């Protein structure tokens, strides 16, 4: 009798799965200054949440106080951990990663070091050498995510939100932007009304979950 436990059939099934998956070109990413920790071998698929770090995950402004990371390393604030824990408990799997533009090696390494310490909450930490354009955040998402995946990117930078909203409707990777208000940037941010501006990442994650 032919059984699904037959090792030859199992090996054949695994080979078919690999063929359906799309490999990530890390040589291309590194050439343009995009770094991942850990290395993403196959392109991310399905539902994906991409979170900016600076002014989004390291600073959470609420009605009563402002939460900030402190010390010589980066870590995820407890209220964000609670949201991500709840998100992980839902029946629909979601990939979560940090995506940060960093202008120095020191800041890039600090973001990279979020994984593996926070691997219970994020799947990968990604840094870019450019903010927009080739080698920028949107470019990185397009090269890390599989066609037909649905990416929700949370960012405070108006230029990145503008780049996402200006993409072609038939782009292979679907990306939507959620804006995070920053008091010092709000005058410029509010001029761009093609995205919804949340008061902090907690509200954004709650909105996404709902």
PDB file of C-alpha atoms in Angstrom:
ATOM      1  CA  UNK A   1       0.000   0.000   0.000  1.00  0.00           C
ATOM      2  CA  UNK A   2       1.116   3.576  -0.679  1.00  0.00           C
ATOM      3  CA  UNK A   3       1.172   5.573   2.527  1.00  0.00           C
ATOM      4  CA  UNK A   4       1.637   9.320   3.051  1.00  0.00           C
ATOM      5  CA  UNK A   5       4.276   8.383   5.629  1.00  0.00           C
ATOM      6  CA  UNK A   6       6.435   6.937   2.859  1.00  0.00           C
ATOM      7  CA  UNK A   7       9.732   8.925   3.086  1.00  0.00           C
ATOM      8  CA  UNK A   8       9.930   9.174  -0.728  1.00  0.00           C
ATOM      9  CA  UNK A   9       6.501  10.806  -0.879  1.00  0.00           C
ATOM     10  CA  UNK A  10       7.340  13.113   2.027  1.00  0.00           C
ATOM     11  CA  UNK A  11      10.546  14.206   0.275  1.00  0.00           C
ATOM     12  CA  UNK A  12       8.634  14.809  -2.965  1.00  0.00           C
ATOM     13  CA  UNK A  13       6.039  16.913  -1.131  1.00  0.00           C
ATOM     14  CA  UNK A  14       8.780  18.999   0.548  1.00  0.00           C
ATOM     15  CA  UNK A  15      10.429  19.604  -2.818  1.00  0.00           C
ATOM     16  CA  UNK A  16       7.119  20.805  -4.283  1.00  0.00           C
ATOM     17  CA  UNK A  17       6.675  23.206  -1.340  1.00  0.00           C
ATOM     18  CA  UNK A  18      10.158  24.655  -1.875  1.00  0.00           C
ATOM     19  CA  UNK A  19       9.425  25.176  -5.551  1.00  0.00           C
ATOM     20  CA  UNK A  20       6.305  27.173  -4.661  1.00  0.00           C
ATOM     21  CA  UNK A  21       8.280  29.348  -2.233  1.00  0.00           C
ATOM     22  CA  UNK A  22      10.344  32.235  -3.567  1.00  0.00           C
ATOM     23  CA  UNK A  23      13.942  32.678  -2.465  1.00  0.00           C
ATOM     24  CA  UNK A  24      15.133  36.038  -1.134  1.00  0.00           C
ATOM     25  CA  UNK A  25      18.211  37.449  -2.877  1.00  0.00           C
ATOM     26  CA  UNK A  26      20.370  38.572   0.045  1.00  0.00           C
ATOM     27  CA  UNK A  27      23.178  39.532  -2.307  1.00  0.00           C
ATOM     28  CA  UNK A  28      20.809  42.091  -3.858  1.00  0.00           C
ATOM     29  CA  UNK A  29      19.581  43.306  -0.462  1.00  0.00           C
ATOM     30  CA  UNK A  30      23.095  43.754   0.920  1.00  0.00           C
ATOM     31  CA  UNK A  31      24.235  45.515  -2.241  1.00  0.00           C
ATOM     32  CA  UNK A  32      21.655  48.203  -1.501  1.00  0.00           C
ATOM     33  CA  UNK A  33      22.235  48.335   2.244  1.00  0.00           C
ATOM     34  CA  UNK A  34      19.304  46.231   3.471  1.00  0.00           C
ATOM     35  CA  UNK A  35      20.154  43.875   6.346  1.00  0.00           C
ATOM     36  CA  UNK A  36      18.035  41.225   8.081  1.00  0.00           C
ATOM     37  CA  UNK A  37      18.401  39.417  11.386  1.00  0.00           C
ATOM     38  CA  UNK A  38      17.798  36.511  11.096  1.00  0.00           C
ATOM     39  CA  UNK A  39      18.370  35.921   7.397  1.00  0.00           C
ATOM     40  CA  UNK A  40      15.046  35.506   5.595  1.00  0.00           C
ATOM     41  CA  UNK A  41      15.546  32.565   3.238  1.00  0.00           C
ATOM     42  CA  UNK A  42      12.088  32.447   1.669  1.00  0.00           C
ATOM     43  CA  UNK A  43       9.908  35.457   0.905  1.00  0.00           C
ATOM     44  CA  UNK A  44       7.289  36.281   3.532  1.00  0.00           C
ATOM     45  CA  UNK A  45       3.710  35.555   2.515  1.00  0.00           C
ATOM     46  CA  UNK A  46       0.166  36.041   3.720  1.00  0.00           C
ATOM     47  CA  UNK A  47      -0.553  38.803   6.230  1.00  0.00           C
ATOM     48  CA  UNK A  48       2.496  40.841   7.208  1.00  0.00           C
ATOM     49  CA  UNK A  49       2.873  43.714   9.700  1.00  0.00           C
ATOM     50  CA  UNK A  50       5.880  45.968   9.287  1.00  0.00           C
ATOM     51  CA  UNK A  51       6.673  48.363  12.148  1.00  0.00           C
ATOM     52  CA  UNK A  52       8.991  51.349  12.038  1.00  0.00           C
ATOM     53  CA  UNK A  53      11.175  51.676  15.132  1.00  0.00           C
ATOM     54  CA  UNK A  54      12.156  55.298  15.818  1.00  0.00           C
ATOM     55  CA  UNK A  55       9.243  57.475  17.014  1.00  0.00           C
ATOM     56  CA  UNK A  56       6.886  54.510  16.500  1.00  0.00           C
ATOM     57  CA  UNK A  57       7.971  51.569  18.665  1.00  0.00           C
ATOM     58  CA  UNK A  58      10.565  53.237  20.902  1.00  0.00           C
ATOM     59  CA  UNK A  59       8.244  56.127  21.876  1.00  0.00           C
ATOM     60  CA  UNK A  60       4.553  55.648  22.689  1.00  0.00           C
ATOM     61  CA  UNK A  61       2.609  58.820  23.521  1.00  0.00           C
ATOM     62  CA  UNK A  62      -0.601  58.293  25.479  1.00  0.00           C
ATOM     63  CA  UNK A  63      -3.067  60.733  27.026  1.00  0.00           C
ATOM     64  CA  UNK A  64      -1.381  60.603  30.424  1.00  0.00           C
ATOM     65  CA  UNK A  65       2.305  59.912  29.753  1.00  0.00           C
ATOM     66  CA  UNK A  66       4.935  59.112  27.157  1.00  0.00           C
ATOM     67  CA  UNK A  67       6.611  55.693  27.267  1.00  0.00           C
ATOM     68  CA  UNK A  68      10.179  55.484  25.988  1.00  0.00           C
ATOM     69  CA  UNK A  69      12.855  52.825  25.815  1.00  0.00           C
ATOM     70  CA  UNK A  70      15.930  53.587  27.915  1.00  0.00           C
ATOM     71  CA  UNK A  71      19.430  52.206  28.359  1.00  0.00           C
ATOM     72  CA  UNK A  72      22.107  51.128  25.925  1.00  0.00           C
ATOM     73  CA  UNK A  73      19.980  48.649  23.973  1.00  0.00           C
ATOM     74  CA  UNK A  74      16.622  48.506  22.219  1.00  0.00           C
ATOM     75  CA  UNK A  75      13.663  46.493  23.512  1.00  0.00           C
ATOM     76  CA  UNK A  76       9.938  46.312  22.843  1.00  0.00           C
ATOM     77  CA  UNK A  77       7.782  48.239  25.317  1.00  0.00           C
ATOM     78  CA  UNK A  78       5.340  46.176  27.400  1.00  0.00           C
ATOM     79  CA  UNK A  79       2.091  47.608  25.919  1.00  0.00           C
ATOM     80  CA  UNK A  80       3.341  46.759  22.417  1.00  0.00           C
ATOM     81  CA  UNK A  81       4.250  43.261  23.596  1.00  0.00           C
ATOM     82  CA  UNK A  82       0.687  42.832  24.883  1.00  0.00           C
ATOM     83  CA  UNK A  83      -0.769  43.791  21.485  1.00  0.00           C
ATOM     84  CA  UNK A  84       1.591  41.493  19.608  1.00  0.00           C
ATOM     85  CA  UNK A  85       0.898  38.626  22.028  1.00  0.00           C
ATOM     86  CA  UNK A  86      -2.835  38.998  21.401  1.00  0.00           C
ATOM     87  CA  UNK A  87      -2.226  39.204  17.654  1.00  0.00           C
ATOM     88  CA  UNK A  88      -0.238  35.943  17.821  1.00  0.00           C
ATOM     89  CA  UNK A  89      -3.135  34.251  19.623  1.00  0.00           C
ATOM     90  CA  UNK A  90      -5.556  34.768  16.723  1.00  0.00           C
ATOM     91  CA  UNK A  91      -6.328  31.922  14.333  1.00  0.00           C
ATOM     92  CA  UNK A  92      -4.970  33.775  11.280  1.00  0.00           C
ATOM     93  CA  UNK A  93      -1.146  33.713  11.234  1.00  0.00           C
ATOM     94  CA  UNK A  94       0.568  37.089  10.873  1.00  0.00           C
ATOM     95  CA  UNK A  95       4.263  37.767  10.288  1.00  0.00           C
ATOM     96  CA  UNK A  96       5.600  40.746  12.264  1.00  0.00           C
ATOM     97  CA  UNK A  97       8.870  42.521  11.629  1.00  0.00           C
ATOM     98  CA  UNK A  98      10.666  45.731  12.541  1.00  0.00           C
ATOM     99  CA  UNK A  99      11.704  47.829   9.533  1.00  0.00           C
ATOM    100  CA  UNK A 100      13.928  50.797  10.308  1.00  0.00           C
ATOM    101  CA  UNK A 101      15.909  53.326   8.286  1.00  0.00           C
ATOM    102  CA  UNK A 102      19.178  53.909  10.171  1.00  0.00           C
ATOM    103  CA  UNK A 103      21.795  56.495   9.295  1.00  0.00           C
ATOM    104  CA  UNK A 104      24.654  54.919  11.256  1.00  0.00           C
ATOM    105  CA  UNK A 105      26.137  51.483  11.898  1.00  0.00           C
ATOM    106  CA  UNK A 106      25.521  51.857  15.635  1.00  0.00           C
ATOM    107  CA  UNK A 107      21.766  52.381  15.269  1.00  0.00           C
ATOM    108  CA  UNK A 108      21.568  49.683  12.620  1.00  0.00           C
ATOM    109  CA  UNK A 109      23.178  47.187  14.997  1.00  0.00           C
ATOM    110  CA  UNK A 110      20.867  48.184  17.859  1.00  0.00           C
ATOM    111  CA  UNK A 111      17.825  47.437  15.676  1.00  0.00           C
ATOM    112  CA  UNK A 112      19.387  44.192  14.437  1.00  0.00           C
ATOM    113  CA  UNK A 113      19.912  43.134  18.057  1.00  0.00           C
ATOM    114  CA  UNK A 114      16.147  43.228  18.711  1.00  0.00           C
ATOM    115  CA  UNK A 115      16.227  39.684  17.379  1.00  0.00           C
ATOM    116  CA  UNK A 116      16.712  37.104  18.912  1.00  0.00           C
ATOM    117  CA  UNK A 117      15.936  38.791  22.271  1.00  0.00           C
ATOM    118  CA  UNK A 118      12.435  39.726  21.107  1.00  0.00           C
ATOM    119  CA  UNK A 119      11.821  36.757  18.816  1.00  0.00           C
ATOM    120  CA  UNK A 120       8.665  35.901  20.753  1.00  0.00           C
ATOM    121  CA  UNK A 121       7.143  39.128  19.416  1.00  0.00           C
ATOM    122  CA  UNK A 122       8.860  39.806  16.075  1.00  0.00           C
ATOM    123  CA  UNK A 123      10.000  37.430  13.346  1.00  0.00           C
ATOM    124  CA  UNK A 124      12.819  39.517  11.892  1.00  0.00           C
ATOM    125  CA  UNK A 125      14.555  42.893  12.338  1.00  0.00           C
ATOM    126  CA  UNK A 126      15.332  44.742   9.092  1.00  0.00           C
ATOM    127  CA  UNK A 127      17.377  47.918   8.575  1.00  0.00           C
ATOM    128  CA  UNK A 128      17.796  50.007   5.447  1.00  0.00           C
ATOM    129  CA  UNK A 129      20.502  52.470   4.465  1.00  0.00           C
ATOM    130  CA  UNK A 130      18.032  54.588   2.482  1.00  0.00           C
ATOM    131  CA  UNK A 131      14.650  55.907   3.576  1.00  0.00           C
ATOM    132  CA  UNK A 132      12.885  55.859   0.195  1.00  0.00           C
ATOM    133  CA  UNK A 133      13.618  54.735  -3.372  1.00  0.00           C
ATOM    134  CA  UNK A 134      15.996  51.894  -4.254  1.00  0.00           C
ATOM    135  CA  UNK A 135      17.288  50.361  -1.045  1.00  0.00           C
ATOM    136  CA  UNK A 136      14.566  52.127   0.984  1.00  0.00           C
ATOM    137  CA  UNK A 137      11.803  50.696   3.139  1.00  0.00           C
ATOM    138  CA  UNK A 138       9.202  50.135   0.418  1.00  0.00           C
ATOM    139  CA  UNK A 139      11.865  48.597  -1.834  1.00  0.00           C
ATOM    140  CA  UNK A 140      12.869  46.257   1.017  1.00  0.00           C
ATOM    141  CA  UNK A 141       9.259  45.169   1.578  1.00  0.00           C
ATOM    142  CA  UNK A 142       8.865  44.388  -2.126  1.00  0.00           C
ATOM    143  CA  UNK A 143      11.989  42.201  -2.091  1.00  0.00           C
ATOM    144  CA  UNK A 144      11.225  40.450   1.206  1.00  0.00           C
ATOM    145  CA  UNK A 145       7.541  39.652   0.622  1.00  0.00           C
ATOM    146  CA  UNK A 146       5.990  37.232  -1.803  1.00  0.00           C
ATOM    147  CA  UNK A 147       3.609  38.318  -4.539  1.00  0.00           C
ATOM    148  CA  UNK A 148       0.003  38.532  -3.356  1.00  0.00           C
ATOM    149  CA  UNK A 149       1.081  39.031   0.266  1.00  0.00           C
ATOM    150  CA  UNK A 150      -0.707  41.812   2.148  1.00  0.00           C
ATOM    151  CA  UNK A 151       1.602  44.142   4.052  1.00  0.00           C
ATOM    152  CA  UNK A 152       0.511  46.761   6.589  1.00  0.00           C
ATOM    153  CA  UNK A 153       3.333  49.208   7.300  1.00  0.00           C
ATOM    154  CA  UNK A 154       3.274  51.557  10.311  1.00  0.00           C
ATOM    155  CA  UNK A 155       5.473  54.657  10.038  1.00  0.00           C
ATOM    156  CA  UNK A 156       5.716  58.274  11.170  1.00  0.00           C
ATOM    157  CA  UNK A 157       7.576  59.487   8.076  1.00  0.00           C
ATOM    158  CA  UNK A 158       5.377  61.294   5.567  1.00  0.00           C
ATOM    159  CA  UNK A 159       7.689  60.547   2.618  1.00  0.00           C
ATOM    160  CA  UNK A 160       7.409  56.790   3.181  1.00  0.00           C
ATOM    161  CA  UNK A 161       3.615  57.020   3.529  1.00  0.00           C
ATOM    162  CA  UNK A 162       3.539  59.066   0.329  1.00  0.00           C
ATOM    163  CA  UNK A 163       5.670  56.479  -1.492  1.00  0.00           C
ATOM    164  CA  UNK A 164       3.340  53.671  -0.411  1.00  0.00           C
ATOM    165  CA  UNK A 165       0.204  55.556  -1.455  1.00  0.00           C
ATOM    166  CA  UNK A 166       1.788  56.433  -4.807  1.00  0.00           C
ATOM    167  CA  UNK A 167       2.426  52.817  -5.819  1.00  0.00           C
ATOM    168  CA  UNK A 168       0.532  51.297  -8.737  1.00  0.00           C
ATOM    169  CA  UNK A 169      -2.707  49.537  -7.826  1.00  0.00           C
ATOM    170  CA  UNK A 170      -1.587  46.363  -9.593  1.00  0.00           C
ATOM    171  CA  UNK A 171       1.788  46.146  -7.801  1.00  0.00           C
ATOM    172  CA  UNK A 172       2.569  42.482  -6.978  1.00  0.00           C
ATOM    173  CA  UNK A 173       2.938  43.122  -3.237  1.00  0.00           C
ATOM    174  CA  UNK A 174      -0.010  44.906  -1.626  1.00  0.00           C
ATOM    175  CA  UNK A 175       1.185  47.536   0.893  1.00  0.00           C
ATOM    176  CA  UNK A 176      -1.008  49.792   3.013  1.00  0.00           C
ATOM    177  CA  UNK A 177       0.319  52.560   5.239  1.00  0.00           C
ATOM    178  CA  UNK A 178      -0.719  53.615   8.738  1.00  0.00           C
ATOM    179  CA  UNK A 179       0.654  56.914   9.978  1.00  0.00           C
ATOM    180  CA  UNK A 180       1.789  57.679  13.532  1.00  0.00           C
ATOM    181  CA  UNK A 181       1.459  61.249  14.766  1.00  0.00           C
ATOM    182  CA  UNK A 182       4.594  62.957  16.092  1.00  0.00           C
ATOM    183  CA  UNK A 183       4.053  66.414  17.681  1.00  0.00           C
ATOM    184  CA  UNK A 184       7.116  67.966  16.053  1.00  0.00           C
ATOM    185  CA  UNK A 185       6.078  66.613  12.622  1.00  0.00           C
ATOM    186  CA  UNK A 186       2.298  67.027  12.887  1.00  0.00           C
ATOM    187  CA  UNK A 187       2.073  70.296  10.960  1.00  0.00           C
ATOM    188  CA  UNK A 188       3.554  68.571   7.906  1.00  0.00           C
ATOM    189  CA  UNK A 189       1.935  65.200   8.547  1.00  0.00           C
ATOM    190  CA  UNK A 190      -1.623  66.505   8.581  1.00  0.00           C
ATOM    191  CA  UNK A 191      -1.161  68.002   5.120  1.00  0.00           C
ATOM    192  CA  UNK A 192      -1.024  64.433   3.783  1.00  0.00           C
ATOM    193  CA  UNK A 193      -4.529  63.024   4.246  1.00  0.00           C
ATOM    194  CA  UNK A 194      -4.233  59.888   2.104  1.00  0.00           C
ATOM    195  CA  UNK A 195      -3.376  57.880   5.231  1.00  0.00           C
ATOM    196  CA  UNK A 196      -5.063  57.708   8.617  1.00  0.00           C
ATOM    197  CA  UNK A 197      -2.843  59.166  11.334  1.00  0.00           C
ATOM    198  CA  UNK A 198      -3.037  57.238  14.627  1.00  0.00           C
ATOM    199  CA  UNK A 199      -1.948  58.860  17.884  1.00  0.00           C
ATOM    200  CA  UNK A 200       0.398  55.924  18.641  1.00  0.00           C
ATOM    201  CA  UNK A 201       1.318  52.403  17.551  1.00  0.00           C
ATOM    202  CA  UNK A 202      -0.979  50.885  20.201  1.00  0.00           C
ATOM    203  CA  UNK A 203      -4.039  52.443  18.570  1.00  0.00           C
ATOM    204  CA  UNK A 204      -2.749  51.363  15.177  1.00  0.00           C
ATOM    205  CA  UNK A 205      -2.339  47.731  16.257  1.00  0.00           C
ATOM    206  CA  UNK A 206      -5.764  47.763  17.942  1.00  0.00           C
ATOM    207  CA  UNK A 207      -7.279  49.098  14.710  1.00  0.00           C
ATOM    208  CA  UNK A 208      -5.571  46.432  12.643  1.00  0.00           C
ATOM    209  CA  UNK A 209      -6.702  43.631  14.962  1.00  0.00           C
ATOM    210  CA  UNK A 210     -10.301  44.826  14.874  1.00  0.00           C
TER     211      UNK A 210
END
